[in-house]
Coordinates of C-alpha atoms in Angstrom, one line a residue:
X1257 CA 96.5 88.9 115.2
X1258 CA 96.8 85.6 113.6
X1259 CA 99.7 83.5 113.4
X1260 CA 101.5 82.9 110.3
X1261 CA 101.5 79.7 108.9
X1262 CA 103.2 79.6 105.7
X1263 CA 107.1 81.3 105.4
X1264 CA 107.3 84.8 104.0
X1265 CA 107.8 84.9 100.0
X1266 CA 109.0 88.3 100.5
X1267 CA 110.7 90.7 103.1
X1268 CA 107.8 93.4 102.5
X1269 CA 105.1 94.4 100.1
X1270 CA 104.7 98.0 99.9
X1271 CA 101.8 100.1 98.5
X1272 CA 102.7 103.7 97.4
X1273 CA 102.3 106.2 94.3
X1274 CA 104.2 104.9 91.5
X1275 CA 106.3 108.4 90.6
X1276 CA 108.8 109.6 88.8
X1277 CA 111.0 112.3 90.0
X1278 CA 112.2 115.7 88.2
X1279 CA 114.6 117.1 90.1
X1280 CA 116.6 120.3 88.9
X1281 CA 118.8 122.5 91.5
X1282 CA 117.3 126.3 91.5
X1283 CA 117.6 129.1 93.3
X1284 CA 116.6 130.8 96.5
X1285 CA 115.2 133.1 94.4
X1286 CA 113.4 131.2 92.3
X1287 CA 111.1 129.4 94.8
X1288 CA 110.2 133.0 96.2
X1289 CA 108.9 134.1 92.5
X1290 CA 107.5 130.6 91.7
X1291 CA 105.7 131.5 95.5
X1292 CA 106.6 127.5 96.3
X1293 CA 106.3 125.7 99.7
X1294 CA 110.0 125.6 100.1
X1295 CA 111.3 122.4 102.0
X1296 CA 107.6 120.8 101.7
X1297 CA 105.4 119.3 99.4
X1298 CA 102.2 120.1 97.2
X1299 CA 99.9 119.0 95.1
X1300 CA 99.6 120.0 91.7
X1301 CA 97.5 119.5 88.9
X1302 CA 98.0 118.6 85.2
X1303 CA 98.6 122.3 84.5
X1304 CA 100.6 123.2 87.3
X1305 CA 103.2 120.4 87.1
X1306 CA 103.7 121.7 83.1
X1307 CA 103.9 125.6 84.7
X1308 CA 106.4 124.2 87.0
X1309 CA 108.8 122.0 84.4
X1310 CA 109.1 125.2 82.0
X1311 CA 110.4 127.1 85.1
X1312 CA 113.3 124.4 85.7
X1313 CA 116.5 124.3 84.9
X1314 CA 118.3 121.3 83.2
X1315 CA 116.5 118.5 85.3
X1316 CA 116.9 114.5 86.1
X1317 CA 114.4 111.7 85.9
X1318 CA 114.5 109.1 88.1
X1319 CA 111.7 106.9 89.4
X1320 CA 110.5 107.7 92.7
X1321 CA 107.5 107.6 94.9
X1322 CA 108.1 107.4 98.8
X1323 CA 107.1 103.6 99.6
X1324 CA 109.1 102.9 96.0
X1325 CA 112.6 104.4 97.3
X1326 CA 112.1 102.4 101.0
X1327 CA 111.5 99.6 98.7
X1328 CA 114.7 100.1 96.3
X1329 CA 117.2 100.6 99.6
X1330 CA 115.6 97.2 101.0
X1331 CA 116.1 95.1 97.9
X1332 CA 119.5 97.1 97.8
X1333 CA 120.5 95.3 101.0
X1334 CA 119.9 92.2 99.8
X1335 CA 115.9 92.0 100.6
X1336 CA 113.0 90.6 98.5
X1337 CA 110.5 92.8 98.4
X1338 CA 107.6 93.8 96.0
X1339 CA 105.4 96.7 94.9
X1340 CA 102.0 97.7 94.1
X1341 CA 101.2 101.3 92.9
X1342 CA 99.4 102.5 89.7
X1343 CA 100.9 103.9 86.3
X1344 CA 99.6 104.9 82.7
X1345 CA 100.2 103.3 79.9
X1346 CA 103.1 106.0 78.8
X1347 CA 106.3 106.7 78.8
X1348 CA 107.0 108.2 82.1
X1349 CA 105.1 104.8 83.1
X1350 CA 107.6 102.6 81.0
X1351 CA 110.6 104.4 82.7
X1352 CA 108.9 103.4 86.5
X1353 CA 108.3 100.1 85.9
X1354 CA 111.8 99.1 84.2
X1355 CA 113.4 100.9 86.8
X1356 CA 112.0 99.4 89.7
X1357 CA 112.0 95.9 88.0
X1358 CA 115.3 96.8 87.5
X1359 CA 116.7 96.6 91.3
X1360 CA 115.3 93.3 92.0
X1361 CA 111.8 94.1 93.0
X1362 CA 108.4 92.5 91.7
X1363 CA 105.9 94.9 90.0
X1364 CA 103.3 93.4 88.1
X1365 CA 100.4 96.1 88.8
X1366 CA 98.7 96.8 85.3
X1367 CA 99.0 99.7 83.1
X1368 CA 96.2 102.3 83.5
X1369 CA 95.1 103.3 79.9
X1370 CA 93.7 106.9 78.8
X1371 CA 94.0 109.5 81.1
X1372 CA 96.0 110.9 83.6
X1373 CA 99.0 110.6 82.8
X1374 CA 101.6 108.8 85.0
X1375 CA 102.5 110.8 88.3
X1376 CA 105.3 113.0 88.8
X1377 CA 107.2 115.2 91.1
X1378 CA 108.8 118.6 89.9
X1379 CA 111.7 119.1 92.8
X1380 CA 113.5 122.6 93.2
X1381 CA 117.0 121.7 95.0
X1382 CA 118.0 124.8 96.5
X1383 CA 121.8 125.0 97.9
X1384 CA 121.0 124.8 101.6
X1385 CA 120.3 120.8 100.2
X1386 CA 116.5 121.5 101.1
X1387 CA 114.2 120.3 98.4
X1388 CA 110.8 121.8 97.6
X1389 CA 108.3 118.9 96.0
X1390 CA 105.6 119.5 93.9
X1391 CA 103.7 116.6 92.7
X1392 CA 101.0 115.6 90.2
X1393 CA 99.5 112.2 91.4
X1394 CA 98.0 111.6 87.7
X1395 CA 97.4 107.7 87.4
X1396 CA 98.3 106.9 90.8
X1397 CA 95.8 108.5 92.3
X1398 CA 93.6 105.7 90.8
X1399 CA 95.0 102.1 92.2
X1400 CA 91.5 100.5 92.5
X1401 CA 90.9 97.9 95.1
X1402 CA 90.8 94.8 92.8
X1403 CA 94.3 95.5 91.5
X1404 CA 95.5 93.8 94.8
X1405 CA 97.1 90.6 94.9
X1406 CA 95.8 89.5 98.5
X1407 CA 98.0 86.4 98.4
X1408 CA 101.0 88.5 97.4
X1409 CA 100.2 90.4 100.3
X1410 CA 99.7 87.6 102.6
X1411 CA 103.1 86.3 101.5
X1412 CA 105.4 89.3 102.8
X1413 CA 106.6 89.5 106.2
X1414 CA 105.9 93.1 106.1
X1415 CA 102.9 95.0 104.6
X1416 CA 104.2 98.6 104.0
X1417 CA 101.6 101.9 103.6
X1418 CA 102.7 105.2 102.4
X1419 CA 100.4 107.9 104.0
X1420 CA 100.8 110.0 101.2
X1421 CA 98.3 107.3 99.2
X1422 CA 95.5 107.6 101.6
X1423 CA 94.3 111.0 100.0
X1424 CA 92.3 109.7 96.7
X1425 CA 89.7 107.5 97.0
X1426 CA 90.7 104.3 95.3
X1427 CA 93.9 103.3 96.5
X1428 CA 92.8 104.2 100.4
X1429 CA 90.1 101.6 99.9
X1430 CA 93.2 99.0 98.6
X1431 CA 95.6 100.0 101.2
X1432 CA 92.2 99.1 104.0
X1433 CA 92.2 95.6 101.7
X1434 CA 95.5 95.0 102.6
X1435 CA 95.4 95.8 105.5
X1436 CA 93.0 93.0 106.4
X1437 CA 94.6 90.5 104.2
X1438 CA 97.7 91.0 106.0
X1439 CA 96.5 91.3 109.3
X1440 CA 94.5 87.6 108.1
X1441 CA 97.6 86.2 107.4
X1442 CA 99.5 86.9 110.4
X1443 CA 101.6 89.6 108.9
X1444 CA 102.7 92.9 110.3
X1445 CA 101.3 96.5 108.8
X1446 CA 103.9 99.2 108.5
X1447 CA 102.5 102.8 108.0
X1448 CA 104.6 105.9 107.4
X1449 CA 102.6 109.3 108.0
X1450 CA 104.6 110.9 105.2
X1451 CA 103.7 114.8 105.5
X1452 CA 102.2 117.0 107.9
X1453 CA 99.3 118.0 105.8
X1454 CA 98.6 114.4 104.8
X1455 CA 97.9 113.7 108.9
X1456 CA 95.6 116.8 108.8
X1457 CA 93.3 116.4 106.2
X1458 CA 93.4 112.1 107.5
X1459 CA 94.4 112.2 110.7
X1460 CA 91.5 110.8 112.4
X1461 CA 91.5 107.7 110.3
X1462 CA 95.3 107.4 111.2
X1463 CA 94.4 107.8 115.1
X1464 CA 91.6 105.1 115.0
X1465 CA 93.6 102.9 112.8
X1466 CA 96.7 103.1 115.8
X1467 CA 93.2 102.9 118.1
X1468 CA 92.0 99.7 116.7
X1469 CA 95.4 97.6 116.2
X1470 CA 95.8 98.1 113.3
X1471 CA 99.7 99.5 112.4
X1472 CA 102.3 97.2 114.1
X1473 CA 105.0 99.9 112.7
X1474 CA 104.6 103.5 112.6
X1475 CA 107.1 105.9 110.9
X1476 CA 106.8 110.1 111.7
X1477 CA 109.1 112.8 112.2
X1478 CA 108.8 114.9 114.7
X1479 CA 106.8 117.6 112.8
X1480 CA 104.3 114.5 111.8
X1481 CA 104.5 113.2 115.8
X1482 CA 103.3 116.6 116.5
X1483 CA 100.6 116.6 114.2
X1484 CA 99.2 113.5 114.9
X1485 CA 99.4 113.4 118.8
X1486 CA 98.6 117.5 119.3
X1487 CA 101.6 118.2 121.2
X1488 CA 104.8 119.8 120.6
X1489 CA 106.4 118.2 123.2
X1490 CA 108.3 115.5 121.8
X1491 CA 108.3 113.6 124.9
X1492 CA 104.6 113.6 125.5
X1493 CA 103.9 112.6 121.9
X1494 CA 106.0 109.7 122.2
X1495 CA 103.9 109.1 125.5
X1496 CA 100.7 109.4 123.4
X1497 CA 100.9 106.6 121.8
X1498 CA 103.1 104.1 124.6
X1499 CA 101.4 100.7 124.0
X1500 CA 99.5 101.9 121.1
X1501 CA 101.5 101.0 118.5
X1502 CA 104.2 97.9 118.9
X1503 CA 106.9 99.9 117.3
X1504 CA 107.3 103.7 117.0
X1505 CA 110.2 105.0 115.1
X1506 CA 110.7 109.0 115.0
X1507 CA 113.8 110.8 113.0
X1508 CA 114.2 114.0 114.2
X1509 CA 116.4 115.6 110.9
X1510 CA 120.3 116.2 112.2
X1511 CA 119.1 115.2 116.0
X1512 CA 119.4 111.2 115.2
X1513 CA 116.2 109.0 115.8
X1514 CA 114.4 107.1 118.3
X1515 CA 112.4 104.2 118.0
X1516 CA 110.4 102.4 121.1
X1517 CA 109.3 98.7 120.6
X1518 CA 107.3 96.7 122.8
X1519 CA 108.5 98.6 125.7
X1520 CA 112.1 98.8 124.9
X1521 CA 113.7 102.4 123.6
X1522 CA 116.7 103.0 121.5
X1523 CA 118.1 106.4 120.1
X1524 CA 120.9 106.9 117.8
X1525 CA 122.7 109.7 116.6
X1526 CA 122.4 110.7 112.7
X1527 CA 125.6 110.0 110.3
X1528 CA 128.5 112.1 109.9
X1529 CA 128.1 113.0 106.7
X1530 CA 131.2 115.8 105.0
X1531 CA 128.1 118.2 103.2
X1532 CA 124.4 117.9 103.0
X1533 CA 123.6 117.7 99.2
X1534 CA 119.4 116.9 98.8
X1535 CA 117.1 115.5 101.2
X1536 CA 115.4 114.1 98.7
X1537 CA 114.3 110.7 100.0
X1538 CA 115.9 110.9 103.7
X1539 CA 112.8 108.9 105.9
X1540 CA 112.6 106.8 102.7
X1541 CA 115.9 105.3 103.1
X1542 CA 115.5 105.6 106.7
X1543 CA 112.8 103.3 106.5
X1544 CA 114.5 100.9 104.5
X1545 CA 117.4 100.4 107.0
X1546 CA 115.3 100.0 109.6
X1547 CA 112.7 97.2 108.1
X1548 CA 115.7 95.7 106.2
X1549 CA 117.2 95.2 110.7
X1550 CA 113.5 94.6 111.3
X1551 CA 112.8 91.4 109.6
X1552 CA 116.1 90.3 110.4
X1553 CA 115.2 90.3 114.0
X1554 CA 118.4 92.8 114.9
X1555 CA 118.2 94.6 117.6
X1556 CA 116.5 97.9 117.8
X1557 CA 119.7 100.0 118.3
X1558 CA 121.2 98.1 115.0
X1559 CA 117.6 98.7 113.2
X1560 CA 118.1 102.3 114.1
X1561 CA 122.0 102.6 113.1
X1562 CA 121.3 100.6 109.5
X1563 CA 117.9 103.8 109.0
X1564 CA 120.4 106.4 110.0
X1565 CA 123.4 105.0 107.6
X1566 CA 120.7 104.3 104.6
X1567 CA 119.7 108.2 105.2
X1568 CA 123.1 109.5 105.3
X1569 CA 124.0 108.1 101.8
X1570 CA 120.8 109.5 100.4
X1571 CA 121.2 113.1 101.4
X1572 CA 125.0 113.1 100.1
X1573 CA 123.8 113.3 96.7
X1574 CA 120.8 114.2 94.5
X1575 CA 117.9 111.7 94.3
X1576 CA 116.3 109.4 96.7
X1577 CA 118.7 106.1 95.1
X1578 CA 121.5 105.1 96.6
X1579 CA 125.0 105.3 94.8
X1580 CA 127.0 103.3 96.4
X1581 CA 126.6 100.0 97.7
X1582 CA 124.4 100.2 100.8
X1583 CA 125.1 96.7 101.7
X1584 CA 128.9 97.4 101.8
X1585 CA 128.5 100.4 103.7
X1586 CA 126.2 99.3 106.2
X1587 CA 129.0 96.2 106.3
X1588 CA 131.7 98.7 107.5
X1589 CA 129.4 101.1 109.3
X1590 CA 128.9 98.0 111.6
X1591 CA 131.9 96.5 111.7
X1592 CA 129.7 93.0 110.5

């Protein structure tokens, strides 16, 4: 990989769908007559997503979008970061790009006009805290290549990829751009695998992208490790990719995380936490509290304690934002 030559204008760049969240708490009952993936998530189209809404109860917006919520815990902690994901030119579009302006972080990707409208995700809360997603990818779906700003990307420390983006067309072929204009500049690619059936409808572009050097940072859980590496050994499907990629991070739910990084391993235990409210956004913050360690150069261990903190905040409460002040309770967390 090349060598940087210029200093980072930002902490990361991430490329993910620009969403907003609907989130409502419902039933056990419910998800069985709505015959939803509980715990998971689907894709819906236009006239699914509108099915779904008039089956909610009293609901919340709040901008979301996987690579979006990393991004807002970073620039939470006190990182610069920016984002590039595709919206319409409507309201739900308006709301997404004021509230991620709003927490510090550059967004300057234009308004699609016309149709589809912008994306959104229709989640069921049930009381066990699990939460069953539904989402309609509308404009995001179309982030077309020449929307990039390849000297943007080559400015950030950290180039970050939400798996969940490689499905359409379009804004696969950006996220291989920026790949390469990253990689050009010296930066490092971080990918998160995202969902299970994300990895198997793609996961032989994933395997040759580890293959070829590509991803400098992979995120999974272990469901994702085991569908990506063919094994449900967790062991052997960390072994599957020794050396392949430079740093692995794995969360494993309630059993804490591991990360591996350029031969050195770390696990930590996961948070303490008095009741499990949503987990809504969980490997998003996760990710955050790691990179935000990671370009810091902290130790792994540290990395791994600031992901597992981040996560605990977010499944406290509804939504994948923090309410508190992550800075301050990483600050006490780690006695810094």
């Amino acid at each position: 990989m090349t060598q940087p030559t210029t200093e980072p204008r930002y902490d990361v760049i991430a490329i993910g769908n620009a969403i907003v969240d609907v989130m409502a708490p419902c039933s056990e009952d419910l998800i069985e007559e709505l015959n939803l993936n509980k715990g998971g998530m689907t894709l819906v189209d236009a006239e699914g997503a509108e099915r779904l809404y008039q089956a909610m109860g009293p609901a919340r917006e709040i901008s979301g979008g996987s690579a979006a919520n990393t991004l807002a815990g970073l620039s939470a902690l006190g990182a610069q970061c920016a984002f590039i994901g595709q919206v319409a030119d409507d309201q739900l579009g308006a709301v997404f790009a004021h509230d991620i302006r709003a927490v510090g972080i550059d967004f300057d990707t234009p308004a699609r006009t016309g149709e589809p409208s912008t994306a959104r995700c229709l989640i069921f809360v049930t009381p066990d805290a699990q939460r069953t997603m539904n989402t309609f990818l509308g404009a995001s779906q179309f982030l077309p290549p020449e929307s990039l700003d390849d000297e943007a990307v080559a400015a950030a420390s950290v180039l970050y990829l939400e798996g969940y983006l490689w499905d359409p067309e379009e804004p696969r072929a950006a996220m291989r751009r920026a790949i390469e204009a990253a990689r050009a500049a010296g930066r490092k690619v971080a990918f998160t695998l995202s969902e299970v059936f994300v990895i198997e409808r793609h996961g032989d572009d994933f395997r040759a992208l580890i293959e070829d050097g590509m991803i400098d940072i992979l995120f999974a859980n272990h469901h994702e490790l085991e569908a990506l590496t063919g094994t449900d050994d967790f062991e052997a499907g960390i072994a599957a990719l020794d050396g392949k990629v430079p740093t692995l991070v794995v969360t494993r739910s309630a059993d804490g995380a591991v990360a591996i990084s350029d031969g050195v391993r770390a696990e930590v235990a996961a948070e303490p936490i008095d009741a499990v409210v949503d987990t809504t956004g969980a490997g998003d913050l996760f990710a955050a509290g790691f990179l935000y360690g990671h370009v810091n150069g902290e130790p792994l261990e540290t990395c791994l304690r600031r992901g597992a903190i981040a996560a605990a905040e977010i499944i406290s409460h509804y939504g994948a934002r923090a309410e508190t002040d992550l800075a301050r309770l990483m600050a006490e967390k780690l006695g810094q």
